[in-house]
CSV table of C-alpha atoms in Angstrom, one decimal:
chain,number,residue,atom,x,y,z
X,1,LYS,CA,126.2,91.3,98.0
X,2,PHE,CA,127.1,90.0,101.5
X,3,GLY,CA,126.5,93.3,103.1
X,4,LEU,CA,123.0,93.8,101.5
X,5,PHE,CA,121.7,90.5,102.8
X,6,GLN,CA,123.1,91.0,106.4
X,7,ARG,CA,121.2,94.3,106.9
X,8,ASP,CA,117.8,94.4,108.7
X,9,ILE,CA,115.8,94.6,105.5
X,10,CYS,CA,113.5,92.1,103.8
X,11,GLN,CA,115.0,89.9,101.1
X,12,ASN,CA,112.9,91.6,98.3
X,13,THR,CA,114.3,95.0,99.3
X,14,ALA,CA,117.8,93.6,99.3
X,15,TYR,CA,117.3,92.3,95.8
X,16,ARG,CA,116.0,95.6,94.6
X,17,TYR,CA,119.0,97.4,96.1
X,18,ARG,CA,121.3,94.8,94.5
X,19,GLY,CA,119.6,95.4,91.1
X,20,ALA,CA,120.1,99.2,91.5
X,21,LEU,CA,123.8,98.7,92.3
X,22,LEU,CA,124.3,96.3,89.3
X,23,ARG,CA,122.7,98.9,87.0
X,24,TYR,CA,125.0,101.6,88.4
X,25,GLN,CA,128.0,99.2,87.8
X,26,VAL,CA,126.9,99.0,84.1
X,27,PHE,CA,126.7,102.8,83.9
X,28,LEU,CA,130.2,103.1,85.3
X,29,GLY,CA,131.7,100.7,82.7
X,30,ASP,CA,135.4,100.7,83.3
X,31,ASN,CA,135.3,104.0,85.3
X,32,PRO,CA,135.8,103.8,89.0
X,33,PRO,CA,132.8,104.7,91.3
X,34,SER,CA,132.8,108.1,92.7
X,35,LEU,CA,130.3,110.6,94.3
X,36,SER,CA,130.3,112.7,91.2
X,37,ALA,CA,129.6,109.7,89.0
X,38,THR,CA,126.7,108.8,91.3
X,39,TYR,CA,125.2,112.3,91.2
X,40,GLU,CA,125.5,112.2,87.4
X,41,TYR,CA,123.8,108.8,87.2
X,42,LEU,CA,121.0,109.7,89.6
X,43,GLY,CA,120.5,113.0,87.8
X,44,GLY,CA,120.1,111.2,84.5
X,45,LEU,CA,117.6,108.9,86.0
X,46,ARG,CA,115.6,111.9,87.5
X,47,LYS,CA,115.5,113.5,84.0
X,48,GLY,CA,114.4,110.2,82.5
X,49,THR,CA,111.0,108.5,83.0
X,50,PHE,CA,111.8,106.9,86.4
X,51,ASP,CA,109.0,106.9,88.9
X,52,PRO,CA,110.0,108.8,92.0
X,53,SER,CA,109.5,105.7,94.2
X,54,THR,CA,111.9,103.7,92.0
X,55,LEU,CA,114.4,106.6,92.0
X,56,ARG,CA,114.3,106.7,95.8
X,57,VAL,CA,115.2,103.0,95.9
X,58,TYR,CA,118.2,103.7,93.7
X,59,ALA,CA,119.2,106.7,95.8
X,60,VAL,CA,119.0,104.7,99.0
X,61,ALA,CA,121.0,101.8,97.6
X,62,LEU,CA,123.7,104.1,96.3
X,63,SER,CA,123.7,106.1,99.5
X,64,GLY,CA,124.3,102.8,101.5
X,65,TYR,CA,127.1,102.0,99.1
X,66,HIS,CA,128.8,105.4,99.6
X,67,GLN,CA,128.3,105.1,103.3
X,68,TRP,CA,130.2,101.8,103.2
X,69,ARG,CA,133.0,103.8,101.4
X,70,ASN,CA,132.8,106.5,104.2
X,71,GLU,CA,131.3,109.0,101.8
X,72,LYS,CA,128.1,110.9,102.2
X,73,LEU,CA,125.6,111.0,99.3
X,74,ILE,CA,122.8,113.5,99.6
X,75,PHE,CA,120.2,113.1,96.9
X,76,PRO,CA,116.7,113.9,98.1
X,77,VAL,CA,113.8,112.4,96.3
X,78,LYS,CA,110.2,113.5,96.9
X,79,VAL,CA,107.7,110.8,96.5
X,80,PRO,CA,104.1,111.9,96.3
X,81,HIS,CA,101.8,110.3,98.8
X,82,LYS,CA,99.6,107.7,97.2
X,83,GLU,CA,96.3,106.6,98.8
X,84,ALA,CA,96.0,102.8,99.0
X,85,LYS,CA,93.7,101.3,96.4
X,86,LEU,CA,90.7,99.8,98.2
X,87,VAL,CA,89.0,96.7,96.8
X,88,SER,CA,85.3,96.6,97.5
X,89,ALA,CA,83.9,93.9,99.7
X,90,GLU,CA,81.7,92.8,96.8
X,91,ALA,CA,84.7,92.3,94.6
X,92,VAL,CA,86.5,90.3,97.3
X,93,GLU,CA,83.5,88.1,97.8
X,94,LYS,CA,83.2,87.5,94.1
X,95,ILE,CA,86.9,86.5,93.9
X,96,LEU,CA,86.5,84.2,96.9
X,97,SER,CA,83.4,82.6,95.4
X,98,LEU,CA,85.3,81.9,92.1
X,99,ALA,CA,88.1,80.3,94.0
X,100,ALA,CA,85.8,78.1,96.1
X,101,ALA,CA,86.1,75.4,93.4
X,102,ASN,CA,89.9,75.1,94.1
X,103,PRO,CA,90.7,74.6,97.8
X,104,ARG,CA,94.4,75.6,97.4
X,105,ASP,CA,93.5,78.8,95.6
X,106,GLU,CA,90.8,79.6,98.2
X,107,ARG,CA,93.2,78.9,101.0
X,108,ILE,CA,95.8,81.3,99.6
X,109,LEU,CA,93.2,84.0,99.0
X,110,ARG,CA,91.6,83.6,102.4
X,111,LEU,CA,95.1,83.8,104.1
X,112,MET,CA,95.4,87.2,102.5
X,113,THR,CA,91.9,88.5,102.9
X,114,ASP,CA,90.7,86.9,106.1
X,115,ALA,CA,94.0,87.0,108.0
X,116,GLY,CA,95.4,90.1,106.3
X,117,MET,CA,98.7,88.5,105.4
X,118,ARG,CA,101.0,90.0,102.8
X,119,ARG,CA,102.2,88.0,99.9
X,120,GLU,CA,105.6,87.2,101.5
X,121,GLU,CA,103.9,86.3,104.8
X,122,THR,CA,101.5,84.0,102.9
X,123,VAL,CA,104.3,82.2,101.1
X,124,ASN,CA,106.3,81.7,104.3
X,125,ALA,CA,103.3,80.4,106.3
X,126,THR,CA,103.6,76.8,107.4
X,127,VAL,CA,101.5,74.2,109.2
X,128,GLY,CA,103.4,75.1,112.3
X,129,SER,CA,102.1,78.7,112.1
X,130,ILE,CA,98.7,77.4,113.2
X,131,GLU,CA,98.2,77.5,117.0
X,132,ASP,CA,94.9,76.9,118.8
X,133,GLY,CA,92.7,78.9,116.3
X,134,TRP,CA,95.4,81.5,115.7
X,135,LEU,CA,97.9,82.1,112.9
X,136,ARG,CA,101.3,83.1,114.2
X,137,PHE,CA,103.9,84.6,111.8
X,138,VAL,CA,106.6,87.1,111.4
X,139,GLY,CA,105.4,90.1,109.5
X,140,LYS,CA,106.8,93.3,108.2
X,141,ARG,CA,109.9,94.7,110.0
X,142,ASN,CA,110.3,91.3,111.7
X,143,ASN,CA,107.2,91.9,114.0
X,144,GLU,CA,105.6,88.8,115.2
X,145,ARG,CA,101.8,88.9,114.5
X,146,ARG,CA,99.1,86.7,115.9
X,147,ILE,CA,95.8,86.7,114.0
X,148,PRO,CA,92.6,84.8,114.8
X,149,ILE,CA,91.6,82.3,112.1
X,150,ALA,CA,88.2,83.1,110.5
X,151,ARG,CA,85.7,80.2,110.3
X,152,ARG,CA,85.9,79.4,106.6
X,153,LEU,CA,89.7,79.6,106.6
X,154,ALA,CA,89.8,77.3,109.7
X,155,GLU,CA,87.7,74.8,107.7
X,156,LEU,CA,90.1,74.9,104.8
X,157,LEU,CA,93.2,74.6,107.0
X,158,ALA,CA,91.7,71.7,109.0
X,159,VAL,CA,91.3,69.7,105.8
X,160,PHE,CA,94.8,70.6,104.5
X,161,VAL,CA,96.9,70.0,107.7
X,162,VAL,CA,95.9,66.3,108.2
X,163,GLY,CA,99.1,64.2,108.1
X,164,LYS,CA,101.3,67.2,107.3
X,165,SER,CA,104.5,68.1,109.2
X,166,SER,CA,104.8,71.5,110.9
X,167,GLU,CA,107.3,72.6,108.2
X,168,THR,CA,104.9,72.0,105.3
X,169,SER,CA,104.0,75.2,103.5
X,170,LEU,CA,100.3,76.3,103.7
X,171,VAL,CA,100.3,77.4,100.0
X,172,GLY,CA,103.0,75.4,98.2
X,173,VAL,CA,103.9,78.3,95.7
X,174,GLY,CA,106.3,81.2,95.7
X,175,GLU,CA,105.6,84.9,95.6
X,176,LYS,CA,105.3,85.0,91.8
X,177,GLY,CA,102.7,82.2,92.0
X,178,VAL,CA,100.6,84.0,94.6
X,179,TYR,CA,100.9,87.2,92.5
X,180,GLY,CA,99.8,85.4,89.3
X,181,LEU,CA,96.9,83.7,91.2
X,182,VAL,CA,95.6,87.0,92.6
X,183,LYS,CA,95.9,88.6,89.2
X,184,ARG,CA,94.1,85.8,87.5
X,185,TYR,CA,91.2,85.8,89.9
X,186,ALA,CA,90.9,89.6,89.8
X,187,ALA,CA,90.8,89.5,86.0
X,188,ALA,CA,88.1,86.8,86.1
């Protein structure tokens, strides 16, 4: 567990790797881990209904585990390239108009649509992230990003930040809350 969270990967990826290792531990039962057991386990997953991208997560997690044991696991997984699903501008505008009645919901959605922030970035954004009309935050692969704040988002943030400390979250919910909010507005 300690090694997973010290690596240069995001926390969600570390949790996925940890889950894969825990499931492998259940598969092993009382048997000791070995390369042959890992190949048997991954082969069984490949024959099952596992999505290739999920299988790759398991293979990478177990490869890291065997690397830690000074063993080399080679288990290639081909993941077909998927095109990103685009949401039409009309659908985004409709969702934002539905959220206009709730300033917090609109603020969350506009951080994602107007500033292009990912879910984790949105959740981690604080009042201190706002600097002279710009949002500054750490994005994917620990890259610092600086994004100009769109007019409507600036209006929402100006009302929200009054009297708040720089450590105050801009959204006040976790990743599951943001996921549920987006899903709820998309369904509406």
